[in-house]
PDB file of N, CA and C in Angstrom:
ATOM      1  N   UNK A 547      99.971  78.064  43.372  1.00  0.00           N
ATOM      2  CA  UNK A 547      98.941  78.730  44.130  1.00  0.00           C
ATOM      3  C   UNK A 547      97.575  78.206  43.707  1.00  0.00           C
ATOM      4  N   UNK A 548      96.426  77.416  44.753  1.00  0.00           N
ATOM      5  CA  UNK A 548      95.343  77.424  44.227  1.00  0.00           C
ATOM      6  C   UNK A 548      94.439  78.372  44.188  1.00  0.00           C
ATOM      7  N   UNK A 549      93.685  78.622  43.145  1.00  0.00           N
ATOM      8  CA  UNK A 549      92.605  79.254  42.887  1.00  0.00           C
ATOM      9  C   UNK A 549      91.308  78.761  42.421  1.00  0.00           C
ATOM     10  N   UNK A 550      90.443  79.462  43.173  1.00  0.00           N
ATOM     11  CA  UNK A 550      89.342  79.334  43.804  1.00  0.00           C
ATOM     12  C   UNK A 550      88.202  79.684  42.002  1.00  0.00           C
ATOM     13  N   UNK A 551      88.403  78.777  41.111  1.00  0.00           N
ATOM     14  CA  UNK A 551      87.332  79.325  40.003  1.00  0.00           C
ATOM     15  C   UNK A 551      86.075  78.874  39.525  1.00  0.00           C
ATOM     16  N   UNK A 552      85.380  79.693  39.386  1.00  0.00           N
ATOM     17  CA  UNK A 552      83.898  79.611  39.065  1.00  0.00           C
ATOM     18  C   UNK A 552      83.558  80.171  37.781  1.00  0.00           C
ATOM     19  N   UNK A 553      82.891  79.851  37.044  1.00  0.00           N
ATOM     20  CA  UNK A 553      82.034  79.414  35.405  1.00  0.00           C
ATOM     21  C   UNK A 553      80.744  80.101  36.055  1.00  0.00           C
ATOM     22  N   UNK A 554      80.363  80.940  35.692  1.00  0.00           N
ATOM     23  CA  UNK A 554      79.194  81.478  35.645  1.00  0.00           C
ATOM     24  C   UNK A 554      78.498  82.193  33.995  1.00  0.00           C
ATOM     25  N   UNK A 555      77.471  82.169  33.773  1.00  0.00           N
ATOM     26  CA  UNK A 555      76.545  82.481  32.451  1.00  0.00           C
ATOM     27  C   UNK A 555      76.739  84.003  32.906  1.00  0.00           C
ATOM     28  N   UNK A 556      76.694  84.805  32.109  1.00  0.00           N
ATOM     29  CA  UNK A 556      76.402  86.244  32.509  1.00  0.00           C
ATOM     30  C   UNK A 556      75.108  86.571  31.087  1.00  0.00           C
ATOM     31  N   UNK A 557      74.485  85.893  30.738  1.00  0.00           N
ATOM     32  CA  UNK A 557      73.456  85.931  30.204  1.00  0.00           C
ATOM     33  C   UNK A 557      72.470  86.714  30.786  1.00  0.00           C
ATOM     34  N   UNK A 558      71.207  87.239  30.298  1.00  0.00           N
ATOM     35  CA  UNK A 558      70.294  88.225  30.928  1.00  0.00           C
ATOM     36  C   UNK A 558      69.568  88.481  29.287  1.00  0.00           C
ATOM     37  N   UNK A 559      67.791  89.177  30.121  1.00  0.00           N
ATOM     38  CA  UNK A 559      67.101  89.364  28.719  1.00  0.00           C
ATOM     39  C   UNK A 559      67.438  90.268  28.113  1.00  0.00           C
ATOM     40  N   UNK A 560      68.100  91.419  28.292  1.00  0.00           N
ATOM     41  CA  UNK A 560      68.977  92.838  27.765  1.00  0.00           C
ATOM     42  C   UNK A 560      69.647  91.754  26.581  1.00  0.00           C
ATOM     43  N   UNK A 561      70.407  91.171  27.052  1.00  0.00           N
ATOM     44  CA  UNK A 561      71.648  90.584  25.978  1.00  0.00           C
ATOM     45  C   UNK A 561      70.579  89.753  25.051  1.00  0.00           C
ATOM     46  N   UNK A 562      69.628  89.152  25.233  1.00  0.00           N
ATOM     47  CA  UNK A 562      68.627  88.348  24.826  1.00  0.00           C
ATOM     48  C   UNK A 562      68.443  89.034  23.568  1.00  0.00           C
ATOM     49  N   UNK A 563      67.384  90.161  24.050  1.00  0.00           N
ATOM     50  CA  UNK A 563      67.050  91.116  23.254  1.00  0.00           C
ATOM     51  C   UNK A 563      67.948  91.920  21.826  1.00  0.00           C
ATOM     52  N   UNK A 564      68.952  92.449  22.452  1.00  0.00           N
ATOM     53  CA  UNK A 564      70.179  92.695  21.635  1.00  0.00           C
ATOM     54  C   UNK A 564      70.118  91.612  20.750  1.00  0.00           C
ATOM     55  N   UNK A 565      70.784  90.706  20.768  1.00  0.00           N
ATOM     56  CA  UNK A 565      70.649  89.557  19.792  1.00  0.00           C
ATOM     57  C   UNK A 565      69.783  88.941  18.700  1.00  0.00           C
ATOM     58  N   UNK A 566      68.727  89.945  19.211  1.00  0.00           N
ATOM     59  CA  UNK A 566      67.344  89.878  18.205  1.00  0.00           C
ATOM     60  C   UNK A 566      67.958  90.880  17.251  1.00  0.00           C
ATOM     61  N   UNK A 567      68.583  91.893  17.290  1.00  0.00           N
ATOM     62  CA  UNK A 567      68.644  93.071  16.175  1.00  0.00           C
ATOM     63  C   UNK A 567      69.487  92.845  15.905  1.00  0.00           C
ATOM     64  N   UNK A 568      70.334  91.199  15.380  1.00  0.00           N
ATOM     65  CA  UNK A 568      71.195  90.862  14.723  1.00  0.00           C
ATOM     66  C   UNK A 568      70.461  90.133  13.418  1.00  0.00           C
ATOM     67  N   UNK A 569      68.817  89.580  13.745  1.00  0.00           N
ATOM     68  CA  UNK A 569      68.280  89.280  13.150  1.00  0.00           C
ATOM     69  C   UNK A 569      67.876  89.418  11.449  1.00  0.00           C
ATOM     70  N   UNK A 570      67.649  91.372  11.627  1.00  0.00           N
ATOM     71  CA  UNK A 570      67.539  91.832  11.039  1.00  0.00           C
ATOM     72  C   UNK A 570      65.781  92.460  10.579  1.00  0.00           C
ATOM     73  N   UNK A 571      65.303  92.950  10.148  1.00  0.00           N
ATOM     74  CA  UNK A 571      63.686  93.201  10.315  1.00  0.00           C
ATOM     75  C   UNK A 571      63.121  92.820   9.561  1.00  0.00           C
ATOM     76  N   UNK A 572      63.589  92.350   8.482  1.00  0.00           N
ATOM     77  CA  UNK A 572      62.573  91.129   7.089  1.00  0.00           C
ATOM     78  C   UNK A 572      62.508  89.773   8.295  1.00  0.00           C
ATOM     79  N   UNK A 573      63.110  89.474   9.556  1.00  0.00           N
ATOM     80  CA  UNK A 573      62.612  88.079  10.140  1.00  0.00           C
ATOM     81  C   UNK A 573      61.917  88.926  11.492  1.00  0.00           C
ATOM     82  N   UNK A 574      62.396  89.784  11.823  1.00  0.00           N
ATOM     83  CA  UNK A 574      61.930  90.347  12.864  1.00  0.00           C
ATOM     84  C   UNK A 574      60.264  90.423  12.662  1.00  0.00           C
ATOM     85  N   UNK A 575      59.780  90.984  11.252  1.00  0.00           N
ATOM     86  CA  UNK A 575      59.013  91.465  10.929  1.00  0.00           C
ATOM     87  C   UNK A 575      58.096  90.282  10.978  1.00  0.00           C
ATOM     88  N   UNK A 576      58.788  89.082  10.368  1.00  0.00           N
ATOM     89  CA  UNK A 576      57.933  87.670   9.892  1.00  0.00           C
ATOM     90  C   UNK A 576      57.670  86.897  11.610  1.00  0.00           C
ATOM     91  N   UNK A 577      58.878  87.433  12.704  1.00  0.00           N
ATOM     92  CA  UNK A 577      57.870  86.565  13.793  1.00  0.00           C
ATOM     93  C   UNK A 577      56.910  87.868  14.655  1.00  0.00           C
ATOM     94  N   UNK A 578      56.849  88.861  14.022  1.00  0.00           N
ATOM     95  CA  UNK A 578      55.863  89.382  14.743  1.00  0.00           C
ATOM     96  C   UNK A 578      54.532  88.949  13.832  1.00  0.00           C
ATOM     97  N   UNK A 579      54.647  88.934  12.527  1.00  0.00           N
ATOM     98  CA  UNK A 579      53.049  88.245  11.682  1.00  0.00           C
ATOM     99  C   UNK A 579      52.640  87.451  12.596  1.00  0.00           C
ATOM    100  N   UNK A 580      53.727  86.348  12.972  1.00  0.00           N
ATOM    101  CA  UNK A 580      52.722  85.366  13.628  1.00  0.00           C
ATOM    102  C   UNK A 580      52.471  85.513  14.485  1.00  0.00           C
ATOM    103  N   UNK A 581      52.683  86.438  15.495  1.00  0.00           N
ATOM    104  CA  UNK A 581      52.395  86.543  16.683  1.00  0.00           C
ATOM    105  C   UNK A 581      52.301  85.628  17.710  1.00  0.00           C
ATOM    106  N   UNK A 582      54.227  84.959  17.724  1.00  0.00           N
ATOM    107  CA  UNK A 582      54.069  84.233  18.894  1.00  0.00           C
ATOM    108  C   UNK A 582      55.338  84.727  19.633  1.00  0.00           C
ATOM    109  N   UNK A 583      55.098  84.251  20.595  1.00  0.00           N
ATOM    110  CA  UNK A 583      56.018  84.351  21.933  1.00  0.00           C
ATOM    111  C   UNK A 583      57.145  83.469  21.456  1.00  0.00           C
ATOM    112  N   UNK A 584      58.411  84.088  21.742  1.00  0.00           N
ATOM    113  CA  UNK A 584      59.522  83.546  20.628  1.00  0.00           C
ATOM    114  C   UNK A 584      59.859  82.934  21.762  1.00  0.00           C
ATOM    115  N   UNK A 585      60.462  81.501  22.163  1.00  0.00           N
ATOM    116  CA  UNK A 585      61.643  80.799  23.228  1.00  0.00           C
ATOM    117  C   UNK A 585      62.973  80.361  23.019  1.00  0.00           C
ATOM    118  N   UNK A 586      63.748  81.329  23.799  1.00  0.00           N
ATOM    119  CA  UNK A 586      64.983  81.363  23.038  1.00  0.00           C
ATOM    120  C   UNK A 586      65.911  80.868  24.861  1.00  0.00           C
ATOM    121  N   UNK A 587      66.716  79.761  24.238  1.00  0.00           N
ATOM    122  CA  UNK A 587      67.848  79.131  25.450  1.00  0.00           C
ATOM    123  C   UNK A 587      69.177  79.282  25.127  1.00  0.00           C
ATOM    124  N   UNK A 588      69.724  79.732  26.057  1.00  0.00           N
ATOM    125  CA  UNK A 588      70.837  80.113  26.127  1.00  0.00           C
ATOM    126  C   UNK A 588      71.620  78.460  26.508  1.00  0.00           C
ATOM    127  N   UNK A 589      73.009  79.221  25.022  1.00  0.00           N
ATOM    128  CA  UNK A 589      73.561  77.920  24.774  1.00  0.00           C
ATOM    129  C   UNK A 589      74.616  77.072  26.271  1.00  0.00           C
ATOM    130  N   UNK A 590      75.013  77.989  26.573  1.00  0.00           N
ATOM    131  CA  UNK A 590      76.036  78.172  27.707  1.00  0.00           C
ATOM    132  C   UNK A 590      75.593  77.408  28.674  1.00  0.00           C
ATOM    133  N   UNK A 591      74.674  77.907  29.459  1.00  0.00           N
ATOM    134  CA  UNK A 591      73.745  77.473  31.075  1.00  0.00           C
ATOM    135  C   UNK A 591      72.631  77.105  30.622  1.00  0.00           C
ATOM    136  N   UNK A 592      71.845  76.701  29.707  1.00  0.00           N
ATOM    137  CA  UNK A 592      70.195  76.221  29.574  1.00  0.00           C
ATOM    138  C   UNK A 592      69.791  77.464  30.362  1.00  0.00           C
ATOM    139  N   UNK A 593      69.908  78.444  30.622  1.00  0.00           N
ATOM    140  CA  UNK A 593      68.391  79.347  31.045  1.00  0.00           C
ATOM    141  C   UNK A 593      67.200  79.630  29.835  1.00  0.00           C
ATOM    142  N   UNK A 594      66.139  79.478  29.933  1.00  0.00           N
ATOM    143  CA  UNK A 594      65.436  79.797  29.040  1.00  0.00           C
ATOM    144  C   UNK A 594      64.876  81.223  29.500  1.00  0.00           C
ATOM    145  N   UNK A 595      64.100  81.784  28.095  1.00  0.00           N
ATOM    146  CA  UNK A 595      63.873  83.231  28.308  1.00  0.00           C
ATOM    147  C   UNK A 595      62.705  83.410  27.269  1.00  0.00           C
ATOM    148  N   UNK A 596      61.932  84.032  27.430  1.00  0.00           N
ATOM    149  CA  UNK A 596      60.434  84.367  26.579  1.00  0.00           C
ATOM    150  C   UNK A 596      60.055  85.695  25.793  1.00  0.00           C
ATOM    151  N   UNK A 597      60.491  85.787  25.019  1.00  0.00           N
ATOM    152  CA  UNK A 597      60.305  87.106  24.160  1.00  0.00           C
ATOM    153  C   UNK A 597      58.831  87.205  23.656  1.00  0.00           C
ATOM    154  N   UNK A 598      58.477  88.318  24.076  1.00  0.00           N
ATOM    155  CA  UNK A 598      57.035  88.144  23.643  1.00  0.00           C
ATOM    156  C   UNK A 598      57.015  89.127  22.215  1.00  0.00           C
ATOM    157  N   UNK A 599      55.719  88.678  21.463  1.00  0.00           N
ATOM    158  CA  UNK A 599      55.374  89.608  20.614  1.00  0.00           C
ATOM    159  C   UNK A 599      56.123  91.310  20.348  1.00  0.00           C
ATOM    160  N   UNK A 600      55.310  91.906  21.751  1.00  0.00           N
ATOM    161  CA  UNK A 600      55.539  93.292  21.991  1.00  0.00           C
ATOM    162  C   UNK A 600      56.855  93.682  22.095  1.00  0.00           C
ATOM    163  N   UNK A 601      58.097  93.206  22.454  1.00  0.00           N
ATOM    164  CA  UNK A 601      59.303  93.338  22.468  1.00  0.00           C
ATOM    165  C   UNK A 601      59.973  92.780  21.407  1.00  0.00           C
ATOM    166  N   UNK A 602      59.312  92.011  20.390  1.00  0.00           N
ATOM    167  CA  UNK A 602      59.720  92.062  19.180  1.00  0.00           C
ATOM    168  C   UNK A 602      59.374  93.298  18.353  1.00  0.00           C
ATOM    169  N   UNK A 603      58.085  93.517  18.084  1.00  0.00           N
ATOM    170  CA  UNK A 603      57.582  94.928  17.535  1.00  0.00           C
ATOM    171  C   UNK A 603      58.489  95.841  18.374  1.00  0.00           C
ATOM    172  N   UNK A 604      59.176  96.168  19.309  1.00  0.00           N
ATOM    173  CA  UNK A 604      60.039  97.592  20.005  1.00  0.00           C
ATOM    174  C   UNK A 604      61.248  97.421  18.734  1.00  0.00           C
ATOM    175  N   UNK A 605      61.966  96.427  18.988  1.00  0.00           N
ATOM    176  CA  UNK A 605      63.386  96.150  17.992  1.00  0.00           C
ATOM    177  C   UNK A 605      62.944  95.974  17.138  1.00  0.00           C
ATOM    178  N   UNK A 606      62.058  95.558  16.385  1.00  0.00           N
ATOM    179  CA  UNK A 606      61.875  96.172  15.029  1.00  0.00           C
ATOM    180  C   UNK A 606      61.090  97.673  14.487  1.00  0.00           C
ATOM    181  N   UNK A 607      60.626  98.164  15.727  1.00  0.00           N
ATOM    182  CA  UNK A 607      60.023  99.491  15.134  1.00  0.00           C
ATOM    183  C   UNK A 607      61.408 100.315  15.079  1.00  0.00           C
ATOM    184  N   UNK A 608      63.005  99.689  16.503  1.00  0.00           N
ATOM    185  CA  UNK A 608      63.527 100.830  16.562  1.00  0.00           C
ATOM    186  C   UNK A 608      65.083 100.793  15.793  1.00  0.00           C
ATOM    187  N   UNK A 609      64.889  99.365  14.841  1.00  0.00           N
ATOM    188  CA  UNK A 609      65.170  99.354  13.902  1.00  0.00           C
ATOM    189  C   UNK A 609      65.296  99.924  12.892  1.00  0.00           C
ATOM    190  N   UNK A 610      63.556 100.220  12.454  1.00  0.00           N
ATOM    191  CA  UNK A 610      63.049 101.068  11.325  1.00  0.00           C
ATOM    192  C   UNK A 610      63.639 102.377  11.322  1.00  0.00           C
ATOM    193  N   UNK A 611      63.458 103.034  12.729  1.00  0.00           N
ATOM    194  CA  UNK A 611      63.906 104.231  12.563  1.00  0.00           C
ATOM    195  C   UNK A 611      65.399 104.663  12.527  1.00  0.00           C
ATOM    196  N   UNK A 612      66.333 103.467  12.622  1.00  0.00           N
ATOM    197  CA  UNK A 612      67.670 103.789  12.231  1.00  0.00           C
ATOM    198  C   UNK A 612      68.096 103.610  10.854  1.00  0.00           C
ATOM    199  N   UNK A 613      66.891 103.429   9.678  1.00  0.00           N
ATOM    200  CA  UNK A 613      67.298 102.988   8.699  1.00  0.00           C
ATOM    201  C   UNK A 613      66.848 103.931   7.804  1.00  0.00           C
TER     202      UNK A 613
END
C-alpha cells in the first residue's frame, strides 16, 4: 500500500521558550546582564526564532519563584 508521507518541524516559540528553562538561571541570569536578543535555530527545519531580553527575564523570574 502506498503512503502518502510528510516530515514536518512541529517547532514553535512556546517550545523555544520551554527549552530556555532547561538552561537553568545562573545562565539565564548571565544572558539577561547582557542584554541581548538571544538567536536560537532550530536544528530540524532551520527556522530561526528571536528571544528577546524580556522573555528571558519572565523564565527566569518564574523560575525564581519555583525555587
Amino acid at each position: 500500500h502506498p503512503y502518502d508521507v510528510q516530515i514536518a518541524c512541529s517547532c514553535n516559540i512556546e517550545k523555544i521558550l520551554n527549552a530556555f528553562k532547561l538552561l537553568g538561571a545562573d545562565d539565564l541570569k548571565d544572558m539577561i546582564e547582557k542584554k541581548e536578543t538571544v538567536d536560537v535555530q532550530c536544528e530540524m527545519c532551520g527556522r530561526r526564532y528571536k528571544v528577546e531580553n524580556a522573555q528571558v527575564q519572565e523564565i527566569y523570574q518564574n523560575l525564581k519563584g519555583l525555587h
